[in-house]
Short mmCIF file of N, CA and C and ligand atoms in Angstrom, two decimals:
data_model
loop_
_atom_site.label_atom_id
_atom_site.label_comp_id
_atom_site.label_asym_id
_atom_site.label_seq_id
_atom_site.Cartn_x
_atom_site.Cartn_y
_atom_site.Cartn_z
N MET A 613 21.46 1.28 -22.79
CA MET A 613 20.79 0.47 -21.61
C MET A 613 19.62 0.53 -21.85
N HIS A 614 18.64 -0.83 -21.04
CA HIS A 614 17.41 -1.28 -21.24
C HIS A 614 16.62 -0.48 -20.62
N ALA A 615 15.46 -0.30 -20.95
CA ALA A 615 14.29 0.68 -20.25
C ALA A 615 14.32 -0.09 -18.63
N ASN A 616 14.43 -1.40 -18.44
CA ASN A 616 14.18 -1.61 -17.22
C ASN A 616 14.60 -1.70 -16.24
N ARG A 617 16.06 -1.56 -16.63
CA ARG A 617 17.66 -1.18 -16.01
C ARG A 617 17.62 -0.03 -16.17
N ALA A 618 17.29 1.12 -16.47
CA ALA A 618 17.21 2.32 -16.74
C ALA A 618 15.87 3.09 -15.13
N LEU A 619 14.86 2.36 -15.18
CA LEU A 619 13.86 2.17 -13.99
C LEU A 619 14.16 1.73 -12.86
N GLU A 620 14.90 0.61 -13.26
CA GLU A 620 15.55 0.31 -11.47
C GLU A 620 16.42 0.94 -10.91
N LYS A 621 17.57 2.14 -11.81
CA LYS A 621 18.37 3.05 -11.48
C LYS A 621 17.25 3.53 -11.10
N LEU A 622 16.19 4.94 -11.11
CA LEU A 622 15.85 5.30 -11.46
C LEU A 622 15.37 5.20 -9.57
N MET A 623 14.80 4.22 -9.27
CA MET A 623 13.90 4.10 -8.39
C MET A 623 14.89 3.46 -7.52
N ALA A 624 15.66 3.15 -7.47
CA ALA A 624 17.02 2.97 -6.39
C ALA A 624 17.70 3.92 -6.08
N GLY A 625 17.51 4.86 -7.09
CA GLY A 625 18.20 6.00 -6.28
C GLY A 625 17.09 7.01 -5.41
N ASN A 626 15.75 7.02 -6.03
CA ASN A 626 14.52 7.47 -5.37
C ASN A 626 14.99 6.80 -4.06
N ARG A 627 15.45 5.30 -3.69
CA ARG A 627 15.43 4.41 -2.79
C ARG A 627 16.08 5.63 -1.84
N ARG A 628 17.38 5.70 -1.97
CA ARG A 628 18.26 6.33 -0.71
C ARG A 628 18.18 7.92 -0.58
N TYR A 629 17.22 8.10 -1.17
CA TYR A 629 17.01 9.68 -1.26
C TYR A 629 15.70 9.08 0.16
N VAL A 630 15.08 8.65 -0.24
CA VAL A 630 13.96 8.28 0.89
C VAL A 630 14.19 8.19 2.45
N ASP A 631 15.52 6.87 2.23
CA ASP A 631 16.23 6.65 3.43
C ASP A 631 17.56 7.51 3.53
N ASP A 632 17.59 9.13 3.56
CA ASP A 632 18.61 9.78 4.04
C ASP A 632 19.97 9.17 3.55
N GLN A 633 20.25 8.32 2.35
CA GLN A 633 21.38 7.40 2.07
C GLN A 633 22.15 8.45 1.35
N VAL A 634 21.75 8.92 0.61
CA VAL A 634 22.23 9.46 -0.87
C VAL A 634 23.40 9.53 -1.03
N VAL A 635 23.90 9.12 -2.15
CA VAL A 635 25.78 9.05 -2.37
C VAL A 635 26.05 9.88 -3.30
N HIS A 636 25.62 10.99 -4.21
CA HIS A 636 25.68 12.34 -4.74
C HIS A 636 26.74 12.24 -5.96
N HIS A 637 26.23 10.63 -6.32
CA HIS A 637 27.33 10.20 -6.95
C HIS A 637 27.47 11.36 -8.76
N HIS A 638 28.31 10.99 -9.45
CA HIS A 638 28.17 12.08 -10.44
C HIS A 638 28.14 13.47 -10.74
N GLN A 639 28.31 13.75 -9.19
CA GLN A 639 28.30 15.35 -9.34
C GLN A 639 30.46 16.63 -8.84
N SER A 640 31.73 15.45 -8.94
CA SER A 640 32.26 15.95 -9.53
C SER A 640 33.06 16.51 -10.36
N GLY A 641 34.36 17.81 -10.34
CA GLY A 641 34.99 18.04 -11.34
C GLY A 641 35.74 16.78 -11.99
N THR A 642 35.40 15.51 -11.81
CA THR A 642 35.97 14.29 -12.94
C THR A 642 34.85 13.79 -13.79
N ARG A 643 34.40 14.10 -13.04
CA ARG A 643 32.94 13.71 -13.78
C ARG A 643 31.94 15.05 -14.38
N MET A 644 32.14 16.18 -14.45
CA MET A 644 32.15 17.21 -15.95
C MET A 644 32.78 16.95 -16.52
N ARG A 645 34.10 16.57 -16.60
CA ARG A 645 35.53 16.90 -17.63
C ARG A 645 35.64 14.92 -18.27
N ALA A 646 34.51 14.65 -17.13
CA ALA A 646 34.34 13.01 -18.64
C ALA A 646 33.52 13.10 -19.26
N ILE A 647 32.00 13.91 -18.82
CA ILE A 647 31.41 13.87 -19.95
C ILE A 647 31.15 15.70 -20.93
N SER A 648 32.29 16.07 -20.76
CA SER A 648 32.12 17.39 -21.84
C SER A 648 32.09 17.18 -23.31
N LYS A 649 32.55 15.90 -23.49
CA LYS A 649 32.41 16.09 -25.26
C LYS A 649 31.20 14.78 -25.15
N GLY A 650 30.65 14.61 -24.75
CA GLY A 650 29.39 13.68 -24.77
C GLY A 650 28.42 13.38 -23.69
N GLN A 651 27.11 13.22 -23.86
CA GLN A 651 26.33 12.69 -22.83
C GLN A 651 25.59 11.61 -23.35
N HIS A 652 24.86 10.82 -22.82
CA HIS A 652 24.06 9.56 -22.59
C HIS A 652 23.42 9.77 -21.33
N PRO A 653 22.49 10.06 -21.27
CA PRO A 653 21.89 10.45 -20.08
C PRO A 653 20.38 9.01 -20.19
N PHE A 654 20.64 8.35 -19.09
CA PHE A 654 19.66 7.13 -19.18
C PHE A 654 18.24 7.53 -18.74
N ALA A 655 17.62 8.28 -18.88
CA ALA A 655 16.01 8.40 -18.82
C ALA A 655 15.84 10.34 -18.84
N VAL A 656 14.46 10.39 -19.85
CA VAL A 656 14.58 11.74 -19.60
C VAL A 656 13.40 11.33 -18.62
N ILE A 657 13.10 12.88 -18.15
CA ILE A 657 12.21 13.06 -16.79
C ILE A 657 11.80 14.43 -17.10
N LEU A 658 10.08 13.84 -17.79
CA LEU A 658 9.05 15.14 -17.60
C LEU A 658 8.48 15.54 -16.26
N GLY A 659 9.19 16.76 -15.85
CA GLY A 659 8.65 16.66 -14.67
C GLY A 659 7.79 18.48 -14.29
N CYS A 660 7.14 18.58 -13.03
CA CYS A 660 6.70 19.91 -12.48
C CYS A 660 7.44 20.60 -12.22
N ALA A 661 7.62 22.27 -13.10
CA ALA A 661 8.22 23.10 -12.17
C ALA A 661 8.29 22.96 -10.72
N ASP A 662 7.77 22.19 -10.33
CA ASP A 662 7.84 22.97 -8.88
C ASP A 662 8.70 22.82 -8.09
N SER A 663 8.74 24.04 -7.29
CA SER A 663 10.45 23.46 -7.10
C SER A 663 10.70 22.22 -5.59
N ARG A 664 9.85 21.71 -5.44
CA ARG A 664 9.43 20.98 -4.00
C ARG A 664 10.27 19.35 -4.86
N VAL A 665 10.53 19.17 -5.97
CA VAL A 665 10.62 18.41 -6.98
C VAL A 665 11.77 17.80 -8.12
N PRO A 666 12.84 18.64 -7.98
CA PRO A 666 14.16 18.39 -8.56
C PRO A 666 14.74 17.11 -9.12
N PRO A 667 14.88 16.59 -10.40
CA PRO A 667 14.86 15.29 -10.50
C PRO A 667 16.47 14.57 -9.95
N GLU A 668 17.21 15.59 -10.16
CA GLU A 668 18.63 15.19 -9.40
C GLU A 668 18.51 14.49 -8.42
N ILE A 669 17.69 15.33 -7.46
CA ILE A 669 18.09 15.70 -6.15
C ILE A 669 16.68 13.75 -5.66
N ILE A 670 15.89 14.00 -6.20
CA ILE A 670 14.61 13.37 -5.37
C ILE A 670 15.15 11.56 -6.06
N PHE A 671 16.13 11.54 -7.30
CA PHE A 671 16.21 10.25 -7.66
C PHE A 671 17.75 9.99 -7.89
N ASP A 672 18.44 10.73 -6.46
CA ASP A 672 20.09 11.01 -6.36
C ASP A 672 20.78 10.54 -7.33
N GLN A 673 21.08 11.40 -9.05
CA GLN A 673 21.74 11.47 -9.70
C GLN A 673 22.37 12.42 -10.18
N GLY A 674 23.90 12.57 -10.87
CA GLY A 674 24.20 13.92 -10.71
C GLY A 674 24.42 13.74 -12.63
N LEU A 675 25.65 14.57 -12.59
CA LEU A 675 26.26 15.28 -14.35
C LEU A 675 25.94 14.09 -15.07
N GLY A 676 25.05 14.14 -16.03
CA GLY A 676 25.49 13.44 -16.97
C GLY A 676 24.07 12.41 -17.00
N ASP A 677 23.37 12.00 -15.76
CA ASP A 677 22.38 11.39 -15.82
C ASP A 677 20.82 11.26 -16.45
N LEU A 678 20.70 12.39 -16.05
CA LEU A 678 19.36 12.80 -16.50
C LEU A 678 18.67 13.87 -18.02
N PHE A 679 18.28 13.49 -18.65
CA PHE A 679 17.56 14.43 -19.60
C PHE A 679 16.57 15.29 -19.00
N VAL A 680 16.64 16.43 -18.67
CA VAL A 680 15.15 16.57 -17.43
C VAL A 680 14.39 18.22 -18.19
N ILE A 681 13.08 17.95 -18.52
CA ILE A 681 12.24 18.70 -19.21
C ILE A 681 11.42 19.23 -17.84
N ARG A 682 11.26 20.76 -17.14
CA ARG A 682 10.48 20.55 -16.16
C ARG A 682 8.89 22.01 -17.06
N VAL A 683 7.79 21.44 -16.56
CA VAL A 683 7.20 22.34 -16.55
C VAL A 683 6.24 22.33 -15.69
N ALA A 684 5.43 23.63 -15.43
CA ALA A 684 3.81 23.07 -14.42
C ALA A 684 2.90 22.03 -14.78
N GLY A 685 2.90 21.36 -13.91
CA GLY A 685 1.66 20.65 -14.19
C GLY A 685 2.80 19.06 -15.05
N ASN A 686 3.94 19.42 -15.50
CA ASN A 686 4.81 18.10 -16.75
C ASN A 686 3.65 18.10 -17.99
N ILE A 687 2.88 19.23 -17.83
CA ILE A 687 1.96 19.12 -19.61
C ILE A 687 2.87 18.55 -21.00
N LEU A 688 2.84 18.24 -22.08
CA LEU A 688 3.32 18.65 -23.26
C LEU A 688 2.59 18.98 -23.78
N ASP A 689 3.67 20.07 -24.86
CA ASP A 689 3.71 21.06 -26.16
C ASP A 689 4.68 20.70 -27.24
N ASP A 690 4.29 20.95 -28.14
CA ASP A 690 4.87 20.57 -29.43
C ASP A 690 7.12 20.73 -28.74
N ALA A 691 6.96 22.02 -28.36
CA ALA A 691 8.70 22.20 -27.87
C ALA A 691 9.07 20.92 -26.98
N ILE A 692 8.42 20.71 -25.98
CA ILE A 692 8.24 19.44 -25.33
C ILE A 692 8.67 18.72 -25.42
N LEU A 693 7.66 18.16 -26.99
CA LEU A 693 8.06 17.13 -27.64
C LEU A 693 9.78 16.62 -28.03
N GLY A 694 9.73 18.15 -29.00
CA GLY A 694 11.15 17.66 -29.71
C GLY A 694 11.81 17.48 -28.59
N SER A 695 12.28 17.56 -27.34
CA SER A 695 12.71 17.92 -26.33
C SER A 695 12.91 16.38 -26.29
N ILE A 696 11.95 15.81 -26.28
CA ILE A 696 12.21 14.17 -25.84
C ILE A 696 12.51 13.58 -26.87
N GLU A 697 12.01 13.91 -28.36
CA GLU A 697 12.59 13.15 -29.48
C GLU A 697 13.98 13.68 -30.13
N TYR A 698 14.42 14.35 -29.29
CA TYR A 698 16.10 14.51 -29.45
C TYR A 698 16.85 13.73 -28.75
N ALA A 699 16.19 13.52 -27.58
CA ALA A 699 17.10 12.49 -26.31
C ALA A 699 16.74 11.06 -26.99
N VAL A 700 16.18 10.89 -27.42
CA VAL A 700 15.76 9.39 -28.22
C VAL A 700 16.28 9.38 -29.23
N GLU A 701 16.13 10.09 -30.53
CA GLU A 701 16.93 9.89 -31.77
C GLU A 701 18.68 10.36 -31.54
N GLU A 702 18.84 11.45 -30.56
CA GLU A 702 20.11 11.48 -30.81
C GLU A 702 21.18 11.13 -29.84
N LEU A 703 20.58 10.59 -28.24
CA LEU A 703 21.49 10.44 -27.28
C LEU A 703 20.66 9.04 -26.65
N GLY A 704 20.16 9.08 -27.60
CA GLY A 704 19.52 6.93 -26.89
C GLY A 704 19.54 6.68 -26.24
N THR A 705 18.36 7.82 -25.14
CA THR A 705 17.88 7.37 -24.10
C THR A 705 16.37 7.13 -23.88
N PRO A 706 16.77 5.34 -23.20
CA PRO A 706 15.82 4.48 -23.38
C PRO A 706 14.45 4.99 -22.62
N LEU A 707 14.42 5.62 -21.83
CA LEU A 707 13.43 5.73 -21.09
C LEU A 707 12.49 7.10 -20.74
N VAL A 708 11.64 7.62 -21.13
CA VAL A 708 10.82 8.65 -20.90
C VAL A 708 10.23 8.22 -19.48
N LEU A 709 10.13 8.94 -17.95
CA LEU A 709 9.63 8.95 -17.21
C LEU A 709 8.16 10.37 -17.19
N VAL A 710 7.20 10.35 -17.19
CA VAL A 710 6.39 11.60 -16.61
C VAL A 710 6.03 11.41 -15.47
N LEU A 711 6.61 12.80 -14.23
CA LEU A 711 6.91 12.50 -13.02
C LEU A 711 5.25 13.52 -12.41
N GLY A 712 4.77 13.26 -12.00
CA GLY A 712 3.54 14.21 -10.98
C GLY A 712 3.96 13.76 -9.88
N HIS A 713 2.81 14.90 -8.53
CA HIS A 713 3.72 14.76 -7.81
C HIS A 713 1.53 15.30 -7.22
N GLU A 714 1.75 15.13 -5.76
CA GLU A 714 0.94 15.31 -5.13
C GLU A 714 0.40 17.34 -4.83
N ARG A 715 -0.97 17.45 -5.14
CA ARG A 715 -1.29 18.48 -4.87
C ARG A 715 -0.77 19.84 -5.52
N CYS A 716 -0.61 19.26 -7.44
CA CYS A 716 0.15 19.92 -7.86
C CYS A 716 -0.70 21.42 -8.11
N GLY A 717 0.14 22.42 -7.70
CA GLY A 717 -0.45 23.75 -8.11
C GLY A 717 -1.42 24.33 -9.21
N VAL A 718 -1.30 23.89 -10.48
CA VAL A 718 -1.61 24.51 -11.44
C VAL A 718 -2.76 22.86 -12.06
N VAL A 719 -2.77 22.14 -11.45
CA VAL A 719 -3.55 20.80 -11.69
C VAL A 719 -4.68 21.48 -10.44
N ALA A 720 -4.72 22.11 -9.22
CA ALA A 720 -5.31 22.25 -8.11
C ALA A 720 -5.95 23.70 -9.22
N ALA A 721 -5.49 24.24 -9.36
CA ALA A 721 -6.37 25.68 -10.15
C ALA A 721 -7.37 25.26 -11.68
N THR A 722 -7.35 24.29 -11.75
CA THR A 722 -8.07 23.18 -13.01
C THR A 722 -9.47 23.22 -11.99
N VAL A 723 -8.55 22.04 -11.35
CA VAL A 723 -10.10 21.45 -11.17
C VAL A 723 -10.96 22.32 -10.39
N LYS A 724 -9.75 23.85 -9.26
CA LYS A 724 -11.10 24.86 -8.83
C LYS A 724 -11.70 25.55 -9.73
N HIS A 725 -11.19 25.63 -11.34
CA HIS A 725 -12.21 27.08 -11.97
C HIS A 725 -11.04 28.22 -11.86
N ALA A 726 -9.85 27.63 -11.32
CA ALA A 726 -9.54 29.33 -10.37
C ALA A 726 -9.52 30.17 -12.07
N ALA A 727 -9.77 32.19 -11.60
CA ALA A 727 -9.25 32.36 -12.33
C ALA A 727 -8.03 32.65 -13.08
N VAL A 728 -7.65 32.45 -14.04
CA VAL A 728 -6.09 32.82 -13.97
C VAL A 728 -5.36 33.42 -15.06
N LEU A 729 -4.28 33.87 -14.63
CA LEU A 729 -3.90 35.51 -15.79
C LEU A 729 -3.10 35.21 -16.80
N GLY A 730 -2.72 35.50 -17.77
CA GLY A 730 -2.30 35.93 -18.87
C GLY A 730 -2.08 33.65 -19.46
N HIS A 731 -0.70 33.54 -19.51
CA HIS A 731 -0.22 32.54 -20.54
C HIS A 731 -0.98 31.06 -19.81
N ILE A 732 -1.66 30.88 -17.67
CA ILE A 732 -0.76 30.71 -17.28
C ILE A 732 -2.22 29.59 -18.11
N SER A 733 -3.57 29.73 -18.02
CA SER A 733 -4.52 29.58 -19.14
C SER A 733 -3.85 28.65 -20.74
N THR A 734 -2.84 28.54 -21.11
CA THR A 734 -2.15 27.54 -21.56
C THR A 734 -2.26 26.43 -20.19
N LEU A 735 -1.38 26.42 -19.93
CA LEU A 735 -1.39 24.99 -18.76
C LEU A 735 -2.79 24.56 -18.27
N VAL A 736 -3.62 25.67 -17.55
CA VAL A 736 -4.79 24.96 -17.31
C VAL A 736 -5.37 24.36 -18.88
N ASN A 737 -5.52 24.57 -19.58
CA ASN A 737 -5.81 23.80 -21.03
C ASN A 737 -5.52 22.64 -21.00
N ALA A 738 -4.48 22.73 -21.00
CA ALA A 738 -4.24 21.03 -21.09
C ALA A 738 -4.16 20.67 -20.81
N ILE A 739 -4.57 20.70 -19.44
CA ILE A 739 -4.58 19.48 -17.95
C ILE A 739 -6.28 19.23 -17.96
N GLN A 740 -6.93 20.68 -18.35
CA GLN A 740 -8.64 20.27 -18.09
C GLN A 740 -9.14 19.01 -18.13
N PRO A 741 -8.64 18.22 -19.69
CA PRO A 741 -9.15 16.68 -20.11
C PRO A 741 -8.98 16.02 -18.95
N ALA A 742 -7.50 15.82 -17.74
CA ALA A 742 -7.54 14.97 -17.42
C ALA A 742 -8.60 15.00 -15.53
N VAL A 743 -8.93 16.51 -15.92
CA VAL A 743 -9.56 16.60 -14.61
C VAL A 743 -10.95 16.37 -15.31
N ASN A 744 -11.61 16.05 -16.26
CA ASN A 744 -12.68 16.00 -16.68
C ASN A 744 -12.84 14.33 -16.62
N GLN A 745 -11.64 13.96 -16.89
CA GLN A 745 -11.53 12.16 -16.16
C GLN A 745 -11.27 11.53 -15.47
N ALA A 746 -11.30 12.35 -14.25
CA ALA A 746 -10.47 12.26 -13.43
C ALA A 746 -12.19 12.64 -12.17
N LYS A 747 -12.86 13.34 -12.75
CA LYS A 747 -14.32 13.80 -12.19
C LYS A 747 -15.30 12.84 -11.81
N PRO A 748 -15.89 11.40 -12.18
CA PRO A 748 -16.80 10.04 -12.12
C PRO A 748 -15.46 9.42 -11.07
N ARG A 749 -14.07 9.22 -10.70
CA ARG A 749 -13.35 8.44 -10.20
C ARG A 749 -13.68 8.55 -8.67
N PRO A 750 -14.76 7.79 -7.56
CA PRO A 750 -14.15 7.82 -6.13
C PRO A 750 -13.06 8.62 -5.90
N GLY A 751 -13.08 9.31 -4.18
CA GLY A 751 -11.96 9.80 -3.76
C GLY A 751 -11.93 11.01 -4.14
N ASP A 752 -10.49 11.87 -3.68
CA ASP A 752 -10.36 12.84 -3.64
C ASP A 752 -10.29 13.79 -5.44
N LEU A 753 -11.05 14.55 -5.51
CA LEU A 753 -10.48 15.27 -6.89
C LEU A 753 -9.60 15.41 -7.32
N LEU A 754 -8.83 16.56 -6.91
CA LEU A 754 -7.49 16.77 -6.80
C LEU A 754 -6.25 15.76 -6.71
N ASP A 755 -6.78 14.79 -6.22
CA ASP A 755 -5.99 13.49 -5.78
C ASP A 755 -5.97 12.76 -7.32
N ASN A 756 -7.21 12.39 -7.87
CA ASN A 756 -7.01 11.39 -8.69
C ASN A 756 -6.79 12.23 -9.94
N ALA A 757 -7.58 14.22 -10.05
CA ALA A 757 -6.53 14.64 -11.18
C ALA A 757 -5.01 14.61 -11.56
N VAL A 758 -4.66 14.80 -10.40
CA VAL A 758 -2.80 14.61 -10.95
C VAL A 758 -2.91 13.21 -11.15
N LYS A 759 -3.38 12.42 -10.80
CA LYS A 759 -2.84 10.77 -11.06
C LYS A 759 -3.66 11.16 -13.02
N ALA A 760 -4.62 11.14 -13.13
CA ALA A 760 -5.30 11.44 -14.48
C ALA A 760 -4.53 12.35 -15.84
N ASN A 761 -3.76 13.23 -14.93
CA ASN A 761 -3.13 13.95 -15.77
C ASN A 761 -1.34 13.61 -15.85
N ILE A 762 -0.76 12.27 -15.19
CA ILE A 762 0.42 11.66 -15.49
C ILE A 762 -0.27 10.87 -16.79
N GLU A 763 -1.38 9.99 -16.27
CA GLU A 763 -2.15 8.65 -17.31
C GLU A 763 -1.95 9.66 -18.78
N MET A 764 -2.75 10.42 -18.63
CA MET A 764 -2.94 11.72 -20.03
C MET A 764 -1.97 11.84 -20.66
N VAL A 765 -0.83 12.44 -19.48
CA VAL A 765 0.56 12.78 -20.74
C VAL A 765 1.33 11.40 -21.10
N VAL A 766 1.06 10.66 -19.78
CA VAL A 766 2.02 8.94 -20.87
C VAL A 766 0.93 8.40 -22.10
N ALA A 767 0.01 8.37 -21.99
CA ALA A 767 -1.09 8.01 -23.60
C ALA A 767 -0.66 9.27 -24.61
N GLN A 768 -0.79 10.61 -24.14
CA GLN A 768 -0.49 11.37 -25.26
C GLN A 768 0.91 11.46 -26.04
N LEU A 769 1.75 10.67 -25.59
CA LEU A 769 3.23 10.78 -25.64
C LEU A 769 3.41 9.18 -26.58
N LYS A 770 2.68 8.38 -26.09
CA LYS A 770 2.57 6.96 -26.75
C LYS A 770 2.45 6.71 -28.08
N ALA A 771 1.13 8.33 -28.07
CA ALA A 771 0.16 7.98 -29.39
C ALA A 771 0.89 9.10 -29.94
N SER A 772 1.92 10.07 -29.86
CA SER A 772 2.84 10.78 -30.79
C SER A 772 3.73 10.13 -31.56
N MET A 773 3.90 10.71 -32.54
CA MET A 773 4.87 10.13 -34.01
C MET A 773 5.53 10.81 -33.63
N PRO A 774 6.93 10.75 -33.76
CA PRO A 774 7.33 9.41 -33.99
C PRO A 774 7.91 8.69 -32.73
N VAL A 775 7.44 8.86 -31.38
CA VAL A 775 7.68 8.58 -30.49
C VAL A 775 6.81 7.00 -29.91
N SER A 776 5.90 6.63 -30.89
CA SER A 776 4.85 5.72 -30.61
C SER A 776 5.93 4.90 -31.71
N GLU A 777 6.36 5.36 -33.07
CA GLU A 777 7.23 4.32 -33.37
C GLU A 777 8.44 3.95 -32.19
N PHE A 778 9.20 4.52 -31.63
CA PHE A 778 10.01 4.31 -30.78
C PHE A 778 10.16 3.56 -30.05
N VAL A 779 8.43 3.10 -29.05
CA VAL A 779 8.10 2.80 -28.43
C VAL A 779 8.04 1.06 -29.00
N GLN A 780 7.30 0.98 -30.24
CA GLN A 780 7.22 -0.36 -31.02
C GLN A 780 8.16 -1.05 -31.37
N GLN A 781 9.25 0.23 -31.53
CA GLN A 781 10.57 -0.62 -31.97
C GLN A 781 11.51 -1.10 -31.15
N ASN A 782 10.58 -1.11 -29.29
CA ASN A 782 11.44 -1.40 -27.97
C ASN A 782 12.89 -0.36 -27.71
N ARG A 783 12.95 0.64 -28.26
CA ARG A 783 13.72 1.71 -28.15
C ARG A 783 13.45 1.91 -27.30
N LEU A 784 12.70 2.46 -26.88
CA LEU A 784 11.46 3.57 -25.81
C LEU A 784 10.66 2.88 -24.97
N ASN A 785 10.73 2.78 -23.03
CA ASN A 785 9.61 2.81 -22.40
C ASN A 785 8.63 4.24 -22.00
N VAL A 786 7.70 4.38 -21.42
CA VAL A 786 7.53 5.27 -21.44
C VAL A 786 6.44 5.03 -20.66
N VAL A 787 7.18 5.49 -19.14
CA VAL A 787 6.17 5.37 -17.67
C VAL A 787 5.66 6.73 -16.87
N GLY A 788 5.32 6.29 -16.40
CA GLY A 788 3.96 7.34 -15.76
C GLY A 788 4.53 6.98 -13.74
N ALA A 789 4.42 8.44 -13.45
CA ALA A 789 5.01 8.24 -11.29
C ALA A 789 3.98 10.09 -11.25
N GLN A 790 4.33 9.17 -9.76
CA GLN A 790 3.80 10.23 -8.56
C GLN A 790 4.50 10.09 -7.63
N TYR A 791 5.13 11.86 -7.31
CA TYR A 791 6.17 11.78 -6.15
C TYR A 791 5.24 12.22 -4.41
N ASN A 792 5.49 11.75 -3.77
CA ASN A 792 4.78 12.56 -2.28
C ASN A 792 5.43 12.93 -2.02
N LEU A 793 4.99 13.88 -1.41
CA LEU A 793 5.37 15.41 -0.51
C LEU A 793 5.85 14.63 0.15
N GLU A 794 5.17 13.96 1.17
CA GLU A 794 5.50 13.74 2.21
C GLU A 794 7.03 12.69 3.10
N ASP A 795 7.00 11.88 2.40
CA ASP A 795 7.93 11.17 2.58
C ASP A 795 8.70 11.16 1.16
N GLY A 796 8.62 11.82 0.59
CA GLY A 796 9.40 11.28 -0.84
C GLY A 796 9.85 10.45 -2.07
N ALA A 797 8.55 9.80 -1.17
CA ALA A 797 8.86 8.17 -2.29
C ALA A 797 8.10 8.48 -3.72
N ILE A 798 8.44 7.90 -4.67
CA ILE A 798 7.96 7.75 -5.93
C ILE A 798 6.97 6.27 -6.48
N GLU A 799 6.00 6.37 -6.75
CA GLU A 799 5.44 5.54 -7.02
C GLU A 799 4.88 5.39 -9.01
N ILE A 800 5.37 4.62 -9.26
CA ILE A 800 5.18 4.25 -10.52
C ILE A 800 3.49 3.91 -10.58
N THR A 801 3.00 4.56 -11.39
CA THR A 801 1.48 4.81 -11.85
C THR A 801 1.01 4.67 -12.96
N ALA A 802 1.54 5.13 -14.08
CA ALA A 802 0.93 5.00 -15.19
C ALA A 802 2.14 3.83 -16.31
ZN1 ZN B 973 2.99 20.91 -9.77
#
């Protein structure tokens, strides 16, 4: 599947979700058995761990459709990069969608310079450059920081080897999107 078609499928599923017209396809025992010998997910979703943003539900997809990586603040690290590379190289997935969302808690903590405990500092340190980029922008700093974090992660991914090669070879597209907590709609932002 081409990345454009994969993105269309995601956005069509999100429209069904927003319109309360979900079909819950690929969630049966038949599907479970059909994919038991192999998987060909059509998109990687790098999303936040936030309980309100579960990719299979908000894109109305099922078993074997999405290769989902979730971490607070939808940041990158080497283990996440390796997971993405695996999906592209071994499973042939043509699209990575970096999915941020409104009022992300860990982005908010970074904006506020909140004192954070333990390993939460790893997340805050990863998000700080996005907050710095957002500061001069007009408007709400948290909204802008969420958007800047999505843009930054997309740019980091596109600059990372071998993902940058996959993109150059037209095997992969990387896009950024934001989830609206009020109406469930997803908007492509990067
Ligand atoms: Zn979040």
